[in-house]
mmCIF file with all atom_site columns, N, CA and C in Angstrom:
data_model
loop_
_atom_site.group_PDB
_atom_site.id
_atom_site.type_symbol
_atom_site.label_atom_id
_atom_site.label_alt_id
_atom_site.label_comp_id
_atom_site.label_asym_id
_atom_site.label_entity_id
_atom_site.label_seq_id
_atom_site.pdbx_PDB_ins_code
_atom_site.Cartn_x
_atom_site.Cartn_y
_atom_site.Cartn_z
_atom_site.occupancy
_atom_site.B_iso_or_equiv
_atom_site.pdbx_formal_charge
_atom_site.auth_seq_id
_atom_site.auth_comp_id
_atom_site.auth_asym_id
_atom_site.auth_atom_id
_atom_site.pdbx_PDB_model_num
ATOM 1   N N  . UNK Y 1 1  ? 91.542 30.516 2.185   1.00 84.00 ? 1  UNK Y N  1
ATOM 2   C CA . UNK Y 1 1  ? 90.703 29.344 2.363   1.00 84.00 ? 1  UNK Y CA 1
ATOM 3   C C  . UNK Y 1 1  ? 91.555 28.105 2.092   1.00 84.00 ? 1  UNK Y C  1
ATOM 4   N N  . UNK Y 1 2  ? 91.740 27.041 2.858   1.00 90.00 ? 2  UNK Y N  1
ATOM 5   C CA . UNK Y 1 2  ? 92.280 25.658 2.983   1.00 90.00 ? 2  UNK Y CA 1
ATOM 6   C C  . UNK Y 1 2  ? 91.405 25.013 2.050   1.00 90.00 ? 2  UNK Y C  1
ATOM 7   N N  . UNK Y 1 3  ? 92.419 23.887 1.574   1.00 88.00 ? 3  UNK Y N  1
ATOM 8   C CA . UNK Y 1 3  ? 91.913 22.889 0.045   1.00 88.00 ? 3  UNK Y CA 1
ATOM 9   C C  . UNK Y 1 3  ? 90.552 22.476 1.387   1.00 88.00 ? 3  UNK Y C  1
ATOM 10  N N  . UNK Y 1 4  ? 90.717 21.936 2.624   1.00 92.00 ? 4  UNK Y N  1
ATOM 11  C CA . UNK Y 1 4  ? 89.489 21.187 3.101   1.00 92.00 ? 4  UNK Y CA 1
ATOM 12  C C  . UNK Y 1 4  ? 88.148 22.139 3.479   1.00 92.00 ? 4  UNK Y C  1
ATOM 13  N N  . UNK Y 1 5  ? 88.361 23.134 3.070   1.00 91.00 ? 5  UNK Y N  1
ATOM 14  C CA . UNK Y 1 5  ? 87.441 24.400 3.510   1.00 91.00 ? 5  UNK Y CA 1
ATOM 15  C C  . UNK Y 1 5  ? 86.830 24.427 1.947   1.00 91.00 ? 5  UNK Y C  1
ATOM 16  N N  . UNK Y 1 6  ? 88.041 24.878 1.361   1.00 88.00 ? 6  UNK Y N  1
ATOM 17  C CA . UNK Y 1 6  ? 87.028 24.449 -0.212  1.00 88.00 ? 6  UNK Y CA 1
ATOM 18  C C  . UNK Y 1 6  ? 86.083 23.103 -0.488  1.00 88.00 ? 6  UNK Y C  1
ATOM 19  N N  . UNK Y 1 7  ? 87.188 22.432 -0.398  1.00 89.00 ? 7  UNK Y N  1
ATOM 20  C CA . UNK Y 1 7  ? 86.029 21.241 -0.604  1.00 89.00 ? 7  UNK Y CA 1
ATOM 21  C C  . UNK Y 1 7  ? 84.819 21.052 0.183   1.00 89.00 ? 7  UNK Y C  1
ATOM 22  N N  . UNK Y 1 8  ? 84.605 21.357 1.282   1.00 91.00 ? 8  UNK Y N  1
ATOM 23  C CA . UNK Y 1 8  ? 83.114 21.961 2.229   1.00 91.00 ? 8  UNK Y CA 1
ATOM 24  C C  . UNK Y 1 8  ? 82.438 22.241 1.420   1.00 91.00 ? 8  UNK Y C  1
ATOM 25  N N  . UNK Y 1 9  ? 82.766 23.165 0.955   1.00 89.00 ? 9  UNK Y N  1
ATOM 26  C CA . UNK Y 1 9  ? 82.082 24.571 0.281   1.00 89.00 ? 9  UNK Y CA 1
ATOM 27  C C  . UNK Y 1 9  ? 81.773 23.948 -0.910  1.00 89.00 ? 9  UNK Y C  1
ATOM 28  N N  . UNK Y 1 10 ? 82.529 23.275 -1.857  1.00 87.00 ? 10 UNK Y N  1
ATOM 29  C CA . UNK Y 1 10 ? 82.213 22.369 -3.060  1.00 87.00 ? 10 UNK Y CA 1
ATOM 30  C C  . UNK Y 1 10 ? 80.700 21.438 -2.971  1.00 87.00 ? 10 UNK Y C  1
ATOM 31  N N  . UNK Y 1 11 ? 81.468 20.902 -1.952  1.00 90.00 ? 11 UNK Y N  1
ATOM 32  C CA . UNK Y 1 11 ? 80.108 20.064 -1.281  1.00 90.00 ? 11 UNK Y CA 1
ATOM 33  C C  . UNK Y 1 11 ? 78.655 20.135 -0.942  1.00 90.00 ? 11 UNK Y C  1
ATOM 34  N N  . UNK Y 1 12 ? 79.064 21.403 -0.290  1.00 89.00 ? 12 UNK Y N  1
ATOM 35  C CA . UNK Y 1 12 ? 77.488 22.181 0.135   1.00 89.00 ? 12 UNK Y CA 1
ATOM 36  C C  . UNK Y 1 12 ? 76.557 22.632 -1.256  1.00 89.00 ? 12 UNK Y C  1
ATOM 37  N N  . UNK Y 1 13 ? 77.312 23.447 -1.901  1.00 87.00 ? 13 UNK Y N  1
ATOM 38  C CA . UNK Y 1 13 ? 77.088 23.644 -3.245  1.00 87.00 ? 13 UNK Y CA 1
ATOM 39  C C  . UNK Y 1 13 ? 76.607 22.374 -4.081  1.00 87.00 ? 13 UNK Y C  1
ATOM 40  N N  . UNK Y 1 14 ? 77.310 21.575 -4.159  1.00 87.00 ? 14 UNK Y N  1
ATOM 41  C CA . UNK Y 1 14 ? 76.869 20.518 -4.890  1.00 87.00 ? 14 UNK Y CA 1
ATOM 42  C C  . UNK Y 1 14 ? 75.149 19.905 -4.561  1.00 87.00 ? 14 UNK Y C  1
ATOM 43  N N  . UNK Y 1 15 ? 75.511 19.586 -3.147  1.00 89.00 ? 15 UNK Y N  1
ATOM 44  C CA . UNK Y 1 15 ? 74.103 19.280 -2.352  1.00 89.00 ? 15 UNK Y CA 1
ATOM 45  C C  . UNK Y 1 15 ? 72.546 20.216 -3.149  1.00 89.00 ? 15 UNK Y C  1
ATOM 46  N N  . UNK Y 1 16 ? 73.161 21.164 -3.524  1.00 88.00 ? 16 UNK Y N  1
ATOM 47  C CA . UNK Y 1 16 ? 71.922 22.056 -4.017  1.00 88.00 ? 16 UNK Y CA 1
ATOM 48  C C  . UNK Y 1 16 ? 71.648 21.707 -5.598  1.00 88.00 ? 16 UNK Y C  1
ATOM 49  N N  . UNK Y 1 17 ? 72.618 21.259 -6.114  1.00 85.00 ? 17 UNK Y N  1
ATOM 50  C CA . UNK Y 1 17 ? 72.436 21.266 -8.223  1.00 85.00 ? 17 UNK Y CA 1
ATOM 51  C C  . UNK Y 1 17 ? 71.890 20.159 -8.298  1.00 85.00 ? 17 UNK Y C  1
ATOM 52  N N  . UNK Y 1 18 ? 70.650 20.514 -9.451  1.00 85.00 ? 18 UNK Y N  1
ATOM 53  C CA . UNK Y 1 18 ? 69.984 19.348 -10.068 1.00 85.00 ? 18 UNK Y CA 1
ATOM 54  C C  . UNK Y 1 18 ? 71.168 18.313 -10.477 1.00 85.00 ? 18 UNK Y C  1
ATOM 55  N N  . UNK Y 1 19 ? 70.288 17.176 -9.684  1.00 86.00 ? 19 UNK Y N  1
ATOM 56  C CA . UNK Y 1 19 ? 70.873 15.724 -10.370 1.00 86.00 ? 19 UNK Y CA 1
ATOM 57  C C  . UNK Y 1 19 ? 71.378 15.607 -11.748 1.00 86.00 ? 19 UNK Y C  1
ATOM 58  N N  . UNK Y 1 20 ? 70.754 16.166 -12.842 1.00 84.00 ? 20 UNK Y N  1
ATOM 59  C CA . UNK Y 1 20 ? 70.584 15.839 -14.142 1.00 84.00 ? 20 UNK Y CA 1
ATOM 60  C C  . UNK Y 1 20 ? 71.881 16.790 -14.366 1.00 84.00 ? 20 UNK Y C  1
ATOM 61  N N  . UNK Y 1 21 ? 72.385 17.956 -13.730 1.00 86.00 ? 21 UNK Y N  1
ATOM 62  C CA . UNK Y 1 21 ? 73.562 18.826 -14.155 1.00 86.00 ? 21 UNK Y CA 1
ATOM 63  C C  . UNK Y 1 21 ? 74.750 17.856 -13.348 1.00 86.00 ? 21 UNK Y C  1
ATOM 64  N N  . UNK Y 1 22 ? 74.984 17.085 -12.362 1.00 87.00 ? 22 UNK Y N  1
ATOM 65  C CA . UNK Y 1 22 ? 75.514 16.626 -11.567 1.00 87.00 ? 22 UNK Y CA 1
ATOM 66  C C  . UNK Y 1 22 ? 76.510 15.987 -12.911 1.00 87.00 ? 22 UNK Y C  1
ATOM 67  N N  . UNK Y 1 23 ? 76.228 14.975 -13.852 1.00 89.00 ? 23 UNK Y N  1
ATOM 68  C CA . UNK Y 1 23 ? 77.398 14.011 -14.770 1.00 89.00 ? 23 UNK Y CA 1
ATOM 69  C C  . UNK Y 1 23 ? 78.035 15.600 -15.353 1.00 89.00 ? 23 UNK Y C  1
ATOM 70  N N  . UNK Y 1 24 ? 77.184 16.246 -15.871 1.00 86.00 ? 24 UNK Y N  1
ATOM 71  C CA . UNK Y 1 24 ? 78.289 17.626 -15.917 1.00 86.00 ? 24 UNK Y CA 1
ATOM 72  C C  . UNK Y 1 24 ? 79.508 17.844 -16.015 1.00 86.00 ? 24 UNK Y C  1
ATOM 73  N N  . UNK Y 1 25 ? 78.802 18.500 -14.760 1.00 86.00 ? 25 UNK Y N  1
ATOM 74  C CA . UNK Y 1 25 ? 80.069 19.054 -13.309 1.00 86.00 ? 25 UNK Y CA 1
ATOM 75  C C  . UNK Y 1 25 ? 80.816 18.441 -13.349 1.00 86.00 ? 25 UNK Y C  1
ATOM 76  N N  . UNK Y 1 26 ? 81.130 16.677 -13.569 1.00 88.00 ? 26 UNK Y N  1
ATOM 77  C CA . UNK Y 1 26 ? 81.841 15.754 -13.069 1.00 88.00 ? 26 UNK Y CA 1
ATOM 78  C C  . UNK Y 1 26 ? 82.595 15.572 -13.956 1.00 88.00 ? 26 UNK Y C  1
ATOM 79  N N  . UNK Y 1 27 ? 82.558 15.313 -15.356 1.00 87.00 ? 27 UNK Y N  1
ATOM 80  C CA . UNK Y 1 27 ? 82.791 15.210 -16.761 1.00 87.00 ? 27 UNK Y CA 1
ATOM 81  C C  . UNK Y 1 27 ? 84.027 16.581 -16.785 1.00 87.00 ? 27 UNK Y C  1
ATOM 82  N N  . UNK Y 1 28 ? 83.080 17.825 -16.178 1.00 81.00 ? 28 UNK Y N  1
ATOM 83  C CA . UNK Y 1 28 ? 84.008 19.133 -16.717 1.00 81.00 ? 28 UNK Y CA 1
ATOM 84  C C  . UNK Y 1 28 ? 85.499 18.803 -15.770 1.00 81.00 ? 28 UNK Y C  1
ATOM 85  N N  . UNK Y 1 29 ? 85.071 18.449 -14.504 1.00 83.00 ? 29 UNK Y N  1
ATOM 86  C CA . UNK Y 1 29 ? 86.394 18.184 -13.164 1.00 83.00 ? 29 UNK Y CA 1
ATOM 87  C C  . UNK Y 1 29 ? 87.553 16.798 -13.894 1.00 83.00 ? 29 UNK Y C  1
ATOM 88  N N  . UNK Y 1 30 ? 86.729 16.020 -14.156 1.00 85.00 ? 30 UNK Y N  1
ATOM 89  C CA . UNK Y 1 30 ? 87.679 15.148 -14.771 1.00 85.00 ? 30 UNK Y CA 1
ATOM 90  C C  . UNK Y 1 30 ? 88.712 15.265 -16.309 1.00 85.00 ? 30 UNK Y C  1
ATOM 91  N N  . UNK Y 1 31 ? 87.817 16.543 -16.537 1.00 80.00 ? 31 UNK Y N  1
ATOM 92  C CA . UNK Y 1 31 ? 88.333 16.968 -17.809 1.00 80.00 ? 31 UNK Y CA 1
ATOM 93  C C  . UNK Y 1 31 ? 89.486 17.835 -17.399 1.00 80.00 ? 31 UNK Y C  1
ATOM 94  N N  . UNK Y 1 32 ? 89.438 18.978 -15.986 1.00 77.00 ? 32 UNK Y N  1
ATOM 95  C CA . UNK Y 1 32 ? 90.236 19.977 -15.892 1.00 77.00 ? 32 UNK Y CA 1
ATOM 96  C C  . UNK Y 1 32 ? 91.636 18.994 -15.499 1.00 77.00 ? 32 UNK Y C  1
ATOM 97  N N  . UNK Y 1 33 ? 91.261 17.919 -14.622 1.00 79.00 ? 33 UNK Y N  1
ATOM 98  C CA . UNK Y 1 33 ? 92.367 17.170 -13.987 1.00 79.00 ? 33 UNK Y CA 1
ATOM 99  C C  . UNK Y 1 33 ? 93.505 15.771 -15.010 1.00 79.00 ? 33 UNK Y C  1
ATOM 100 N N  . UNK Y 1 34 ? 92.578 15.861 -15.962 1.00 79.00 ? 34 UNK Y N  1
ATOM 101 C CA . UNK Y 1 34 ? 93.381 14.964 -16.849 1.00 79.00 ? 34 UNK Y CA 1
ATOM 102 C C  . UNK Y 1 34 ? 94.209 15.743 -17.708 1.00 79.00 ? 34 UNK Y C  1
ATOM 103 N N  . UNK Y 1 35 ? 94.290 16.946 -17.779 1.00 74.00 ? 35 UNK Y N  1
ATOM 104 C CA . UNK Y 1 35 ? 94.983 18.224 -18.859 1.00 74.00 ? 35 UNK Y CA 1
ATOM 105 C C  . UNK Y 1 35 ? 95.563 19.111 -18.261 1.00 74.00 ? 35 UNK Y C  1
ATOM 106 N N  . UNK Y 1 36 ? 96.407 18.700 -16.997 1.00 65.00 ? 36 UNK Y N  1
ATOM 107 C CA . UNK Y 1 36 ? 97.264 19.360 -15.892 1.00 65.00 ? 36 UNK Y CA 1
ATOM 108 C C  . UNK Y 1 36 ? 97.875 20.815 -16.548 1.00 65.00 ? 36 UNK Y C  1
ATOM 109 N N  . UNK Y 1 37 ? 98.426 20.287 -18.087 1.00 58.00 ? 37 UNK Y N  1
ATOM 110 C CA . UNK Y 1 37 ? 99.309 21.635 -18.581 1.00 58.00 ? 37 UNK Y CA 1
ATOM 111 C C  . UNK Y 1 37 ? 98.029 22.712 -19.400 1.00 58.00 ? 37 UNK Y C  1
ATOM 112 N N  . UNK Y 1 38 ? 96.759 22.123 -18.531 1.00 60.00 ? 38 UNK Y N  1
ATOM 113 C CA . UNK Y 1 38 ? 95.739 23.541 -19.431 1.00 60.00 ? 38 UNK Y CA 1
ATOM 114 C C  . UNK Y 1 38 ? 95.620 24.803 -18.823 1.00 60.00 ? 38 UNK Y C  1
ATOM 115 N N  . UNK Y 1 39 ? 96.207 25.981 -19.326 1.00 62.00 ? 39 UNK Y N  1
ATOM 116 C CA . UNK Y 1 39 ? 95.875 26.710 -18.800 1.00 62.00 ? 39 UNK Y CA 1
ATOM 117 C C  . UNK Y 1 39 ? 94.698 27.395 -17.803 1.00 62.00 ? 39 UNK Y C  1
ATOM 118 N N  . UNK Y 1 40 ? 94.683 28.349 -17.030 1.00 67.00 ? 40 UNK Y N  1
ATOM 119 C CA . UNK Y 1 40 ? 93.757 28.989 -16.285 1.00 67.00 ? 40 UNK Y CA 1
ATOM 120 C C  . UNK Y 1 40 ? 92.121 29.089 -17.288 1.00 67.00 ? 40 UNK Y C  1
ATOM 121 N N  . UNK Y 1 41 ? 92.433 29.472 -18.406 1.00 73.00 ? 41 UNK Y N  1
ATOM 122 C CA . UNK Y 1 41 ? 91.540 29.693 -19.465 1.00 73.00 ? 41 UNK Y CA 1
ATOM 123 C C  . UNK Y 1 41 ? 90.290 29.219 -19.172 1.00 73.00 ? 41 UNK Y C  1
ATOM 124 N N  . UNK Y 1 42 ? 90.266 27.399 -19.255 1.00 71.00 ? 42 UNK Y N  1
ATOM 125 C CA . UNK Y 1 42 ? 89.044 26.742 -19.349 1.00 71.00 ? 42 UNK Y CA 1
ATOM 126 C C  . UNK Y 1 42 ? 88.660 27.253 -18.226 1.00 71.00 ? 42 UNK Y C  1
ATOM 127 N N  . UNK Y 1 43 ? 88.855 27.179 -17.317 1.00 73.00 ? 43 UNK Y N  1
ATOM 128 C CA . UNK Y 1 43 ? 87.733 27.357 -15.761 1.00 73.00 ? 43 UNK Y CA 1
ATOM 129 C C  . UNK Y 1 43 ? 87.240 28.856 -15.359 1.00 73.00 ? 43 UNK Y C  1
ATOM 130 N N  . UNK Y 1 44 ? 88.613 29.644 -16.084 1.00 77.00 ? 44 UNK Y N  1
ATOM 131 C CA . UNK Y 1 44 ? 88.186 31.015 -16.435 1.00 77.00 ? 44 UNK Y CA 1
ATOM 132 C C  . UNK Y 1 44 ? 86.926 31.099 -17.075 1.00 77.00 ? 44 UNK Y C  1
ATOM 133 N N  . UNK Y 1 45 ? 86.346 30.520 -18.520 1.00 77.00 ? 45 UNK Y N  1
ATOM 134 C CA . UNK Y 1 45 ? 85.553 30.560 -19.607 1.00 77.00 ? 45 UNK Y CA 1
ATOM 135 C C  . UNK Y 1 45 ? 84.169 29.399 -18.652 1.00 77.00 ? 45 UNK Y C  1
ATOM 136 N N  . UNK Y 1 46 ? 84.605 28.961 -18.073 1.00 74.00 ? 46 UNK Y N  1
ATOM 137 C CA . UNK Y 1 46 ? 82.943 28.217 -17.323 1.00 74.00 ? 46 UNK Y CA 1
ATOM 138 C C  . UNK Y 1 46 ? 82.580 28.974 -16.084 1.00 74.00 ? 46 UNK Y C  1
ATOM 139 N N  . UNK Y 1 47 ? 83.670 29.628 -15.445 1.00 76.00 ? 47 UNK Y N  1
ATOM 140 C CA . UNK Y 1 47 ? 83.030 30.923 -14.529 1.00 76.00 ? 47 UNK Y CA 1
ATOM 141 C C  . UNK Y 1 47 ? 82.629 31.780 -14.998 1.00 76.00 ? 47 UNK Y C  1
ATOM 142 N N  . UNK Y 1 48 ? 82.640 32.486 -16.319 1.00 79.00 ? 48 UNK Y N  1
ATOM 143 C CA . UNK Y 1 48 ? 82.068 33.165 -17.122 1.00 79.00 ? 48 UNK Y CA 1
ATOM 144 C C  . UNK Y 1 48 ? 80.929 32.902 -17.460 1.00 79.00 ? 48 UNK Y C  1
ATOM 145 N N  . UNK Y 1 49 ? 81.031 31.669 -18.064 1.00 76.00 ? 49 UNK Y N  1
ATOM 146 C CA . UNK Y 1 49 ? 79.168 31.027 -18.586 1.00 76.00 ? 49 UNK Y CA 1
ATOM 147 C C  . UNK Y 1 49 ? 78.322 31.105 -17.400 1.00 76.00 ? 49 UNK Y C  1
ATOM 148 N N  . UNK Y 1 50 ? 78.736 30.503 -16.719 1.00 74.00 ? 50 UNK Y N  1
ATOM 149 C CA . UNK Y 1 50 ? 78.169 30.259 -15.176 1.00 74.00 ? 50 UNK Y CA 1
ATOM 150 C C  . UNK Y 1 50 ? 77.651 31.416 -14.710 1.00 74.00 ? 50 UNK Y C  1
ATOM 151 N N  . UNK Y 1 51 ? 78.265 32.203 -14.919 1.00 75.00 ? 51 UNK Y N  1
ATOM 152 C CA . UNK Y 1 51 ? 77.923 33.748 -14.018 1.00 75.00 ? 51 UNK Y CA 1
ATOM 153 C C  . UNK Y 1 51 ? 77.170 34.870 -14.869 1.00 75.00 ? 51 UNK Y C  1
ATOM 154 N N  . UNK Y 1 52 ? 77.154 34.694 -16.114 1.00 75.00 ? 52 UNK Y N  1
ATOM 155 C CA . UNK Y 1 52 ? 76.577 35.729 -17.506 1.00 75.00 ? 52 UNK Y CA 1
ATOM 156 C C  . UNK Y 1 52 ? 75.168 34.386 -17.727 1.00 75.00 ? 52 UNK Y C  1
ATOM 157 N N  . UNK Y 1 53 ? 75.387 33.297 -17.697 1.00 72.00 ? 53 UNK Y N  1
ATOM 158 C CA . UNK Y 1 53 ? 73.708 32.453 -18.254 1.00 72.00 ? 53 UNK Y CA 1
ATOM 159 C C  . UNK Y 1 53 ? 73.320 31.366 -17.277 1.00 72.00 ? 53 UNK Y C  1
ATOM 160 N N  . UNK Y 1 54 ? 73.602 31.290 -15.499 1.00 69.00 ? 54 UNK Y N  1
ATOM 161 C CA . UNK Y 1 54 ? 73.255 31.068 -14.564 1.00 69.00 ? 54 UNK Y CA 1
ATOM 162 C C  . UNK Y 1 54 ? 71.978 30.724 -14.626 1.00 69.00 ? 54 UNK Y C  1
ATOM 163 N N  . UNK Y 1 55 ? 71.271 32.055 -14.684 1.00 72.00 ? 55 UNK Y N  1
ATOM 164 C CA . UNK Y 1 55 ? 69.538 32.329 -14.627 1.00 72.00 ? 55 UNK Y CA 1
ATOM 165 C C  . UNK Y 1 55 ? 69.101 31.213 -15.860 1.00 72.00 ? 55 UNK Y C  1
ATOM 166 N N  . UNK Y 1 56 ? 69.731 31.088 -17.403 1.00 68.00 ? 56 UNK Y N  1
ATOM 167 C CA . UNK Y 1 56 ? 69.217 30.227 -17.876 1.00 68.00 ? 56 UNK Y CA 1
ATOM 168 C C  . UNK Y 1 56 ? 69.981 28.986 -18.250 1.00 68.00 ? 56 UNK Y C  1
ATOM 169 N N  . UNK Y 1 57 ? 70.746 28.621 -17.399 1.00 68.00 ? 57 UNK Y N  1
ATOM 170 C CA . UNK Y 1 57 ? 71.229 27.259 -17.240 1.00 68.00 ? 57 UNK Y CA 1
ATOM 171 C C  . UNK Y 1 57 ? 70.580 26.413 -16.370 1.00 68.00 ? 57 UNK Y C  1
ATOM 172 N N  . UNK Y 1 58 ? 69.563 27.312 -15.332 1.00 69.00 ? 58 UNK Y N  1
ATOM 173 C CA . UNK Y 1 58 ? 68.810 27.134 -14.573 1.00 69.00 ? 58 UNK Y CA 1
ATOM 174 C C  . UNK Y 1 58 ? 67.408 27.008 -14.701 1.00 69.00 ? 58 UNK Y C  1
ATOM 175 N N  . UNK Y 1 59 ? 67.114 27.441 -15.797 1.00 69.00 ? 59 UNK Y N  1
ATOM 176 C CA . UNK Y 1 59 ? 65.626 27.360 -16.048 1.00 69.00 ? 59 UNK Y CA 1
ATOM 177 C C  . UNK Y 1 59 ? 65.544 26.515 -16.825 1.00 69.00 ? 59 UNK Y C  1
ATOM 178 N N  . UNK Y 1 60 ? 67.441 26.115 -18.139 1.00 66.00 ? 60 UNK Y N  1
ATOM 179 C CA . UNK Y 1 60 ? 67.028 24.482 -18.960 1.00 66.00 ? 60 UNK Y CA 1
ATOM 180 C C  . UNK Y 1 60 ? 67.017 23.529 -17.669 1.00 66.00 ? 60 UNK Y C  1
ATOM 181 N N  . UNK Y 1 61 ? 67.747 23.671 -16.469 1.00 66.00 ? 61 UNK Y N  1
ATOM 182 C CA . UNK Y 1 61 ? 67.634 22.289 -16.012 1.00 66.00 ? 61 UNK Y CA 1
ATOM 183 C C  . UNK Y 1 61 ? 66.479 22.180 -15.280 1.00 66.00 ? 61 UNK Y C  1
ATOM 184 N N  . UNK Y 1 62 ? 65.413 22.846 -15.200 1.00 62.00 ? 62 UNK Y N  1
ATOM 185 C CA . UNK Y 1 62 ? 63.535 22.737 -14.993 1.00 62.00 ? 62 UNK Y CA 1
ATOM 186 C C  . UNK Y 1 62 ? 62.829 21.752 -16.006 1.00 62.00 ? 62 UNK Y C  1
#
């Protein structure tokens, strides 16, 4: 997949998340990109959360 195929796909995705998770998302991206020498780890450990408490990350943002 091409960086402009991802970012599609970022996009589309985005289009769907509550507003209120949106400063988030944005907060976590600006966080991964200001700490160039951080390992794989962090984004490892929020695809984790993401994917194990989805269902209720989803029902706090109701």
């Amino acid at each position: 997949m091409t960086a402009v195929q991802i970012k599609k796909e970022i996009s589309k995705v985005l289009d769907q998340v509550p507003e209120n998770l949106l400063v988030d998302i944005l907060d976590f991206i600006k966080e991964v990109q200001s700490d160039k020498s951080a390992d794989s780890s962090l984004t490892s450990n929020f695809k984790k959360i993401l994917s194990e408490d989805g269902e209720l990350l989803q029902k706090l943002a109701k």
